[in-house]
Tab-separated table of C-alpha atoms in Angstrom:
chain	number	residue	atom	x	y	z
A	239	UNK	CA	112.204	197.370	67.127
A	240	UNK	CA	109.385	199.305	67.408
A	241	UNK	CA	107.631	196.760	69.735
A	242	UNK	CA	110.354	197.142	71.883
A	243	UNK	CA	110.619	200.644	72.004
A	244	UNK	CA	106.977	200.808	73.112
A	245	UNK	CA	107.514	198.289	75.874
A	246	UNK	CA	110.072	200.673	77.220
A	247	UNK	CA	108.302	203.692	76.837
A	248	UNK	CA	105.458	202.007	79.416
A	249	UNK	CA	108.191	201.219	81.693
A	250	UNK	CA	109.499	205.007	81.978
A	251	UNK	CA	105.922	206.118	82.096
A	252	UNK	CA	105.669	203.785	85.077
A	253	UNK	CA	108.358	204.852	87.034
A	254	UNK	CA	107.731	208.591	86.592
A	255	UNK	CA	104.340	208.477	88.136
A	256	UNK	CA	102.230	208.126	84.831
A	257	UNK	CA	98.882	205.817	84.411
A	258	UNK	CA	99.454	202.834	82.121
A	259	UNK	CA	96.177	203.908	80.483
A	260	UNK	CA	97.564	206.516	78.733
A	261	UNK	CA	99.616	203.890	76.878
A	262	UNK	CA	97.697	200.779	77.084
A	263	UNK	CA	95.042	200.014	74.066
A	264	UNK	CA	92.122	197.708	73.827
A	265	UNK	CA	92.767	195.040	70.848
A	266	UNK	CA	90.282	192.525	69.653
A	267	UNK	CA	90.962	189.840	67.736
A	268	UNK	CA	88.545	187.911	65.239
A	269	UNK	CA	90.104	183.949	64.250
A	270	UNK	CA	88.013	182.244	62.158
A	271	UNK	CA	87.615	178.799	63.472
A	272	UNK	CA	89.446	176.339	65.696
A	273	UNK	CA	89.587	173.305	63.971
A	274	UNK	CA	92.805	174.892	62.226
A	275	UNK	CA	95.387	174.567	64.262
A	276	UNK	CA	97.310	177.323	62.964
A	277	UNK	CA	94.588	179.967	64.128
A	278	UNK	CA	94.596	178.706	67.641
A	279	UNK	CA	98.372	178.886	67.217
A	280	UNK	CA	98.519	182.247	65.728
A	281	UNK	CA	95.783	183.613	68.424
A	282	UNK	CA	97.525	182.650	70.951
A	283	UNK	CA	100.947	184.100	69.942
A	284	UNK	CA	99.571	187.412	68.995
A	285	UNK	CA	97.481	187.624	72.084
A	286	UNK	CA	100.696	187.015	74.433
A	287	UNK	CA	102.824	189.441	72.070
A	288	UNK	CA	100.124	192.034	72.178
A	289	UNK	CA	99.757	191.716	76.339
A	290	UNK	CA	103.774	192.114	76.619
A	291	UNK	CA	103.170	195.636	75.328
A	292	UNK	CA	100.706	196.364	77.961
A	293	UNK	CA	97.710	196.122	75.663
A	294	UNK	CA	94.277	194.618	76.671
A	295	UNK	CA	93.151	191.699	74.445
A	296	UNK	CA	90.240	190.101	73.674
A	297	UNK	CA	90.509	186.897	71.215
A	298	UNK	CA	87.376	185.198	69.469
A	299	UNK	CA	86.749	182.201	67.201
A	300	UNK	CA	83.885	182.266	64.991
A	301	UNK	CA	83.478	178.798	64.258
A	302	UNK	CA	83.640	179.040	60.357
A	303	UNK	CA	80.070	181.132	60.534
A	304	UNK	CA	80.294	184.138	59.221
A	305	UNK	CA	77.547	185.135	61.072
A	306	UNK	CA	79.293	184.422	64.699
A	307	UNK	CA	81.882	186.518	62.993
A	308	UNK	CA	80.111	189.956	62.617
A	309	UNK	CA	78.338	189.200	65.709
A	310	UNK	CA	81.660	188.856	67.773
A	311	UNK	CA	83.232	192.284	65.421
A	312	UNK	CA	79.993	194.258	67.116
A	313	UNK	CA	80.338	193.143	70.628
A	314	UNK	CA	84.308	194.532	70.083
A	315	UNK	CA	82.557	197.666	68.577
A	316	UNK	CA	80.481	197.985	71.785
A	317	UNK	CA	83.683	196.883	74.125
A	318	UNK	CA	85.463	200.204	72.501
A	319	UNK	CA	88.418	198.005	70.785
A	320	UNK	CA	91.146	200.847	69.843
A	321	UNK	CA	91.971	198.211	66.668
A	322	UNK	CA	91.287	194.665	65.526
A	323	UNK	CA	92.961	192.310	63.773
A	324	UNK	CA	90.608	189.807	61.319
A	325	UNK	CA	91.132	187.052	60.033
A	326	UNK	CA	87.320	186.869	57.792
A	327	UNK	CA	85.633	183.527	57.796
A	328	UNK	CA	84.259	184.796	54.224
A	329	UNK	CA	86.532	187.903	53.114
A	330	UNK	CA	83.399	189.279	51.284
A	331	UNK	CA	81.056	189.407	53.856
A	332	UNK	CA	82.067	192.100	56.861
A	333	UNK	CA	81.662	195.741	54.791
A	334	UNK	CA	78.724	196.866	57.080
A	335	UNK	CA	80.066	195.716	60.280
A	336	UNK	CA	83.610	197.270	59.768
A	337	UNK	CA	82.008	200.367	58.522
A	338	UNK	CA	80.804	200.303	61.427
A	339	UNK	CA	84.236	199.949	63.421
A	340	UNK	CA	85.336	202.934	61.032
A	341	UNK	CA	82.836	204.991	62.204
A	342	UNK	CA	84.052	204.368	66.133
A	343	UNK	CA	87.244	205.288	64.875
A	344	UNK	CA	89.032	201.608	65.463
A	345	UNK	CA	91.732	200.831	63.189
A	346	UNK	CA	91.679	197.564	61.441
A	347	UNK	CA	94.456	195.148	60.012
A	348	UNK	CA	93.198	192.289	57.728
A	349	UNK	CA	95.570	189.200	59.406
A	350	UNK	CA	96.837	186.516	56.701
A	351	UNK	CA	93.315	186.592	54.506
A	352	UNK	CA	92.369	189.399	53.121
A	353	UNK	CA	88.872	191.742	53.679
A	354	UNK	CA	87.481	192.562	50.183
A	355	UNK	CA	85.154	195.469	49.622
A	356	UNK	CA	85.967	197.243	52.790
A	357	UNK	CA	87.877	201.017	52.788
A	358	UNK	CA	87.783	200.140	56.790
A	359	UNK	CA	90.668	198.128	56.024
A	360	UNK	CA	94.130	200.001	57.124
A	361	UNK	CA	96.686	197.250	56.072
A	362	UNK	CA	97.260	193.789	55.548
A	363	UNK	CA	99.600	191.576	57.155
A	364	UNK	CA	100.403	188.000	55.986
A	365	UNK	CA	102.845	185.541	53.970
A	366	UNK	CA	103.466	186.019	50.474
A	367	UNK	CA	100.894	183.279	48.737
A	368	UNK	CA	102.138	183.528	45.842
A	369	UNK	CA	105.424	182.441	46.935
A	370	UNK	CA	104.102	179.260	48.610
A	371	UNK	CA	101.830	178.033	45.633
A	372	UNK	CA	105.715	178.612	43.694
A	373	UNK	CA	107.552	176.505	46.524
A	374	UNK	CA	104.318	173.615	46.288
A	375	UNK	CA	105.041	173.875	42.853
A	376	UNK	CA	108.902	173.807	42.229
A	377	UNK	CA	108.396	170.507	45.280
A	378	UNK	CA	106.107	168.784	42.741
A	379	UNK	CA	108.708	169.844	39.690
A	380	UNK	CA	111.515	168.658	41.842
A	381	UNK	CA	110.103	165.551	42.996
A	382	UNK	CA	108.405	164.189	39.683
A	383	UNK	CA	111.705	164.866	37.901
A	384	UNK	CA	109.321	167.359	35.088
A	385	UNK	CA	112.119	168.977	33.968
A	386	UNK	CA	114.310	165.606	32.462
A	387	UNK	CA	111.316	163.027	32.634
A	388	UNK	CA	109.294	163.314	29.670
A	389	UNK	CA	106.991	159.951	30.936
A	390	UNK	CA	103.689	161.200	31.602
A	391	UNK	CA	102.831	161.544	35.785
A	392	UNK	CA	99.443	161.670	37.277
A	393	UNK	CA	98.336	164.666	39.326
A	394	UNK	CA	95.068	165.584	41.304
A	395	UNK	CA	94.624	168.939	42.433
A	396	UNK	CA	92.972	170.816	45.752
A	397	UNK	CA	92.979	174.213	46.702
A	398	UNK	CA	91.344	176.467	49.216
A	399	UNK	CA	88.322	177.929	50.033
A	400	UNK	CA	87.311	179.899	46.521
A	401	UNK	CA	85.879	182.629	49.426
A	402	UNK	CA	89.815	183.117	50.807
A	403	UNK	CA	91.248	185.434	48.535
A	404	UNK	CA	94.779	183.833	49.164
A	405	UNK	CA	93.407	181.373	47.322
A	406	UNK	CA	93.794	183.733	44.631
A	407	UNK	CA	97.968	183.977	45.014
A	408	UNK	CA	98.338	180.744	46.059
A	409	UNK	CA	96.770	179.085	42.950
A	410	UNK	CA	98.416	181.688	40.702
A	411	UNK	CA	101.689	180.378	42.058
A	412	UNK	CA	100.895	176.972	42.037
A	413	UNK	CA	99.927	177.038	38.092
A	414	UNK	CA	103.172	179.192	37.537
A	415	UNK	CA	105.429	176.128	37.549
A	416	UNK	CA	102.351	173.394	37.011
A	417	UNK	CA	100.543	174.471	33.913
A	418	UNK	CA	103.159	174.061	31.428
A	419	UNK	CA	103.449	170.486	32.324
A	420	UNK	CA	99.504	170.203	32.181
A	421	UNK	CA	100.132	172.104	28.613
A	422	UNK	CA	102.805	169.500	27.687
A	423	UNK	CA	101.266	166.413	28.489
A	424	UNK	CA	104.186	165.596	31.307
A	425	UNK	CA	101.484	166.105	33.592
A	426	UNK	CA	98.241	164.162	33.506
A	427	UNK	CA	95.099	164.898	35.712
A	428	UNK	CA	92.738	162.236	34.675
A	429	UNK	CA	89.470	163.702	36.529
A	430	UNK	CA	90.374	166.766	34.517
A	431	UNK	CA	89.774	169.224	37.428
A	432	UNK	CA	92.148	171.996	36.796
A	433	UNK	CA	90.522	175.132	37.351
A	434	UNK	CA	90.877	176.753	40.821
A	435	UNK	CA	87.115	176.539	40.832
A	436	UNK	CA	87.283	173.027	40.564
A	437	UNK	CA	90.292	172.473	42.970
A	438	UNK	CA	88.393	174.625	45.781
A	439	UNK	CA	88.020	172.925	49.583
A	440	UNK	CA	84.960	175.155	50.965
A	441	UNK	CA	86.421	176.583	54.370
A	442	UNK	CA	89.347	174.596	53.916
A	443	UNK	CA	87.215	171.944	55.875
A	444	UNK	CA	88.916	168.439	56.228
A	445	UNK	CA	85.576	166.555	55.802
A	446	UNK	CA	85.412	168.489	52.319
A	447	UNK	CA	88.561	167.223	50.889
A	448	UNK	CA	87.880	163.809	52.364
A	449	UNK	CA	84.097	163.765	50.171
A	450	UNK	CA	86.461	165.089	46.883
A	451	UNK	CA	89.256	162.809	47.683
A	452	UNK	CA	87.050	159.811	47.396
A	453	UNK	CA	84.878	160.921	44.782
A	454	UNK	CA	88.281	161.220	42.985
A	455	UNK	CA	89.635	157.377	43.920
A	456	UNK	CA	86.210	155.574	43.078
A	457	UNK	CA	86.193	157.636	39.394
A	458	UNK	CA	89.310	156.806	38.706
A	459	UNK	CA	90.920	153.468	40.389
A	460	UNK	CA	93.878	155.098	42.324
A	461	UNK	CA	96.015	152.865	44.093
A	462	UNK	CA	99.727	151.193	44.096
A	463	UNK	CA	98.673	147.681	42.452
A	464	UNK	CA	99.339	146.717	39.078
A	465	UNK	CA	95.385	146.950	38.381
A	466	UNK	CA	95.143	150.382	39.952
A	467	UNK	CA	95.838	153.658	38.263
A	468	UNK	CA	99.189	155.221	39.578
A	469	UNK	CA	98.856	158.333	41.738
A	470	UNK	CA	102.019	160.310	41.198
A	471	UNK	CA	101.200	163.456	43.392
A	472	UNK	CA	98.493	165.143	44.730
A	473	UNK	CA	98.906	169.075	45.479
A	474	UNK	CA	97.295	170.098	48.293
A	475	UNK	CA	96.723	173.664	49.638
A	476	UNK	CA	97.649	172.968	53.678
A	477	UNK	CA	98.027	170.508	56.154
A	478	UNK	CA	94.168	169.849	56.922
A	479	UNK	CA	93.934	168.741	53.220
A	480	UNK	CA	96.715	167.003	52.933
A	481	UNK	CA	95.642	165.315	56.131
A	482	UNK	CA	92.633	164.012	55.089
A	483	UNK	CA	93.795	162.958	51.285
A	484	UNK	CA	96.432	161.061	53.072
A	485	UNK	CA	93.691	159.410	55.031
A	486	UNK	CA	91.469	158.299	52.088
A	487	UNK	CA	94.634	157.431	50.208
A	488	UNK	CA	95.682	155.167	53.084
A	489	UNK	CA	92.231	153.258	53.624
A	490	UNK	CA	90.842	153.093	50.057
A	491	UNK	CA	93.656	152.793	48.077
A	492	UNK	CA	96.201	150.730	50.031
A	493	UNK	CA	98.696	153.323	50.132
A	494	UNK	CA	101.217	153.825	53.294
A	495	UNK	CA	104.513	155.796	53.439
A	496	UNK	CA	106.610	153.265	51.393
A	497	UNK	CA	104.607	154.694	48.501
A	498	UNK	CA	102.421	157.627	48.829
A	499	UNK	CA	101.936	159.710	46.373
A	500	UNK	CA	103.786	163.281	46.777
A	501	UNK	CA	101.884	165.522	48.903
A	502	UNK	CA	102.299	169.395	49.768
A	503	UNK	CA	101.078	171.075	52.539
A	504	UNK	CA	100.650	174.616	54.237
A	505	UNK	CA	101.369	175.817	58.023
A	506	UNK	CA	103.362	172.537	59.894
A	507	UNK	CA	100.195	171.787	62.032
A	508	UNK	CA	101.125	168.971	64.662
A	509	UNK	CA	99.693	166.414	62.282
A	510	UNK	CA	101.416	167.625	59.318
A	511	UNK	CA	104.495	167.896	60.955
A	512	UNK	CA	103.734	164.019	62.100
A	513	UNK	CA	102.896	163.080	58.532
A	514	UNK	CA	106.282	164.265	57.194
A	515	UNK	CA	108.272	162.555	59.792
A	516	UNK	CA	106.450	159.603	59.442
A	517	UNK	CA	107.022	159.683	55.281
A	518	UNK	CA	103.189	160.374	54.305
A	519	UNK	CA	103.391	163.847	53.638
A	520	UNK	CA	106.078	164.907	51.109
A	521	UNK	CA	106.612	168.568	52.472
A	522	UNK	CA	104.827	171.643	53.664
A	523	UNK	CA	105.312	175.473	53.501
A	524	UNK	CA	106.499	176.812	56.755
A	525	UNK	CA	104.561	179.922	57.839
A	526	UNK	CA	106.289	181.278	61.152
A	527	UNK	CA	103.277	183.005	63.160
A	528	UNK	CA	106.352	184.105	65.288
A	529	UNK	CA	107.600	186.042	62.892
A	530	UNK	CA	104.367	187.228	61.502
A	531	UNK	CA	102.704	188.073	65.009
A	532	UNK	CA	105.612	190.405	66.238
A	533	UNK	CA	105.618	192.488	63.111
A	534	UNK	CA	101.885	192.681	63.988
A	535	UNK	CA	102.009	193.689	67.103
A	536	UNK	CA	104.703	196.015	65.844
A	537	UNK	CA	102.311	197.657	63.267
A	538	UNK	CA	99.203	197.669	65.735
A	539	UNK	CA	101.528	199.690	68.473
A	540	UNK	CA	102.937	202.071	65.062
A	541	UNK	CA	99.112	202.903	63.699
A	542	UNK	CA	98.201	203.426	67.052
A	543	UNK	CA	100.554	205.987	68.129
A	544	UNK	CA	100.195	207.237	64.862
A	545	UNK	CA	103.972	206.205	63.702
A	546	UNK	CA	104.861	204.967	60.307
A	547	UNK	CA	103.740	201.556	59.972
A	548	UNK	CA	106.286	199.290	58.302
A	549	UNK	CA	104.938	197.678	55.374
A	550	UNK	CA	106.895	196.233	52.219
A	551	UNK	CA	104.310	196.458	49.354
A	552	UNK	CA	101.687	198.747	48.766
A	553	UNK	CA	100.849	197.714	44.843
A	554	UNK	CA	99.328	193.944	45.254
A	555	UNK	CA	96.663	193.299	47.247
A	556	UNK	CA	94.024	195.735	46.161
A	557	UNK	CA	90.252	194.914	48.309
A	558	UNK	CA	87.661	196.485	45.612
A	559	UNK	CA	88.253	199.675	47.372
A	560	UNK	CA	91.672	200.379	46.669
A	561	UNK	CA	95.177	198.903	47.285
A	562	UNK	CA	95.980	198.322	51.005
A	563	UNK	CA	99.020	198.665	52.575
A	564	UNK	CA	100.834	195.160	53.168
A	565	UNK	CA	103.773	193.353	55.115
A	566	UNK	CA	104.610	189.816	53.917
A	567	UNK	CA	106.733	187.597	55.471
A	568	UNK	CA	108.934	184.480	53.563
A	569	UNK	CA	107.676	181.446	53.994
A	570	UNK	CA	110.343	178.403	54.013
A	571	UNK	CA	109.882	174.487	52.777
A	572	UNK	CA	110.222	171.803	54.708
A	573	UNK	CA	110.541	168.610	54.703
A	574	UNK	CA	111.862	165.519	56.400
A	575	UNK	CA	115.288	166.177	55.853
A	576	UNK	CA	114.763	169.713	57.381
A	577	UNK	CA	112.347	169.228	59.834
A	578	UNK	CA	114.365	169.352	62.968
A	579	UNK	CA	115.923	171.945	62.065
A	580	UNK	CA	113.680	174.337	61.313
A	581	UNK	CA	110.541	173.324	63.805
A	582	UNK	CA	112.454	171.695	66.365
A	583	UNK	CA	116.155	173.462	67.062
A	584	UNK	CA	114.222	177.057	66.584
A	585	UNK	CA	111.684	175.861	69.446
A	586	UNK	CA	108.631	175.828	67.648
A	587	UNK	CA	107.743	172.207	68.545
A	588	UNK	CA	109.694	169.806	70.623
A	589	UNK	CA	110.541	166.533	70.064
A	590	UNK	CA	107.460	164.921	72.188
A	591	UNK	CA	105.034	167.610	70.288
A	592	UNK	CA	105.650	165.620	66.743
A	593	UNK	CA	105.726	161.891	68.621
């Protein structure tokens, strides 16, 4: 509402004779890679919701270096950005280079991962974590029949980058529905990797859960033949993972979609989206950037003008310096039975994007 309130305030100021650079702001924003898709995704939506409130914008990707990170964050100092939004390659390592920012008086949001040890930080926007390790979790419940089936099933487990501190949520809600069944004996994880720290994909990278994946299959004789060791599911923090289990599953182990293992995912990437249509990825959590990106630009226009900025919970997501401000948005399942109509009818993809 707010968003839309500020576009029309421009347009008055326009046609009574004002300058738009009383209203208009400077915003940068720091992605933290490419080789996501989702940040290219998410960039590019907040960039185009940011410009249709007359702001400036200047949008970076740091190429997983921390380094190119703080580097671009200075340039934005020295460009006089009114506010940034971050999304930290390593959430622990931009203190001096946002004190910095503080000290130029720009405003800062932490986007989707959170900045630790920073009092720079003015809020937090993202999805609730916790929520989606709950939905991988309840998929894996659902799907392995935990609940009625006493037979033992066979898990492995990934996770993200031990440096993300969604990683944090996410694996808290993962081991919500999960452990008990580890506990119990209904679920079996022969490598007997369990801990988060064990779990962890460093930067999320593909090539890193493709080295773990087939570490795992040689140690333990995965695969759907009667000689093989069954595979039951395999939880896996996002669609990059997932990706490249899939792909190790498929050329080591002789799986294809008439009996892959269950697999979870995170965002509904292109190639995840793919993967479920095509029956090799079980499901993923839905993360609308959409929805996320407007309530940004909605709280970047609100701190700006020095409005109340909407959040909805200001107890969880404390940095090391204190508890910082948050909106979370719902994430949603989905899965082949859904997929159309909740990435294709709402216009997020269309039907030659996931052919």
């Amino acid at each position: 509402m707010f968003r839309k309130l500020f576009s029309l305030s421009v347009i008055f100021y326009f046609l009574v004779g004002g300058i738009s650079e009383c209203f208009a702001a400077k915003i940068g924003i720091a992605m933290p890679n490419t080789v996501v898709p989702r940040w290219q995704t998410d960039g590019a939506t907040l960039k185009e919701e940011l410009e249709a409130t007359e702001n400036e914008v200047i949008l970076v990707f740091a190429d997983n270096k921390k380094e190119t990170q703080i580097a671009q964050i200075e340039d934005m100092i020295k460009q006089k950005c009114d506010a940034l939004l971050v999304v930290p390659v390593d959430g622990r390592s931009l203190t001096e280079v946002l004190e910095k920012a503080k000290q130029a008086g720009i405003k800062i949001i932490s986007y989707d991962r959170l900045i630790m040890n920073s009092d720079a930080v003015s809020y937090y926007a993202s999805f609730d974590n916790f929520k989606v390790g709950l939905l991988q979790g309840e998929f894996i419940e659902d799907k392995l029949n935990l609940k009625e089936d006493g037979a033992p099933k066979n898990i492995e487990f990934f996770t993200g980058s031990i440096d993300d501190n969604n990683v944090n949520f996410l694996w808290a809600g993962d081991m919500e529905i999960l452990k008990p069944y580890l506990v119990s004996g209904r679920l079996e994880c022969k490598s007997n990797q369990t801990s988060k720290e064990d779990a962890a994909v460093h930067r999320w990278l593909a090539e890193n859960a493709k080295d773990r994946m087939t570490k795992l299959v040689q140690a333990h004789n995965y695969g759907p033949k009667p000689d093989q060791t069954r595979l039951d599911a395999v939880l896996c923090p996002n669609d990059t993972v997932a990706n490249a289990v899939i792909e190790v599953l498929i050329k080591l182990c002789g799986y294809d979609a008439s009996n892959m293992p269950v697999i979870t995912g995170q965002d509904c990437s292109k190639v995840g989206a793919k993967n479920i249509r095509n029956g090799l990825q079980s499901m993923c959590v839905f993360k609308d950037s959409r929805i996320l990106a407007i309530h940004v630009v909605d709280m970047v226009n609100e701190m700006l003008s020095g409005e109340e900025v909407d959040v909805n919970d200001t107890t969880s997501y404390d940095n090391g310096t204190g508890v910082i401000p948050a909106y979370l948005c719902d994430p949603k399942v989905v899965n082949k039975e859904n997929i159309k109509e909740i990435l294709i009818d709402t216009g997020y993809y269309t039907e030659k994007d996931l052919k």
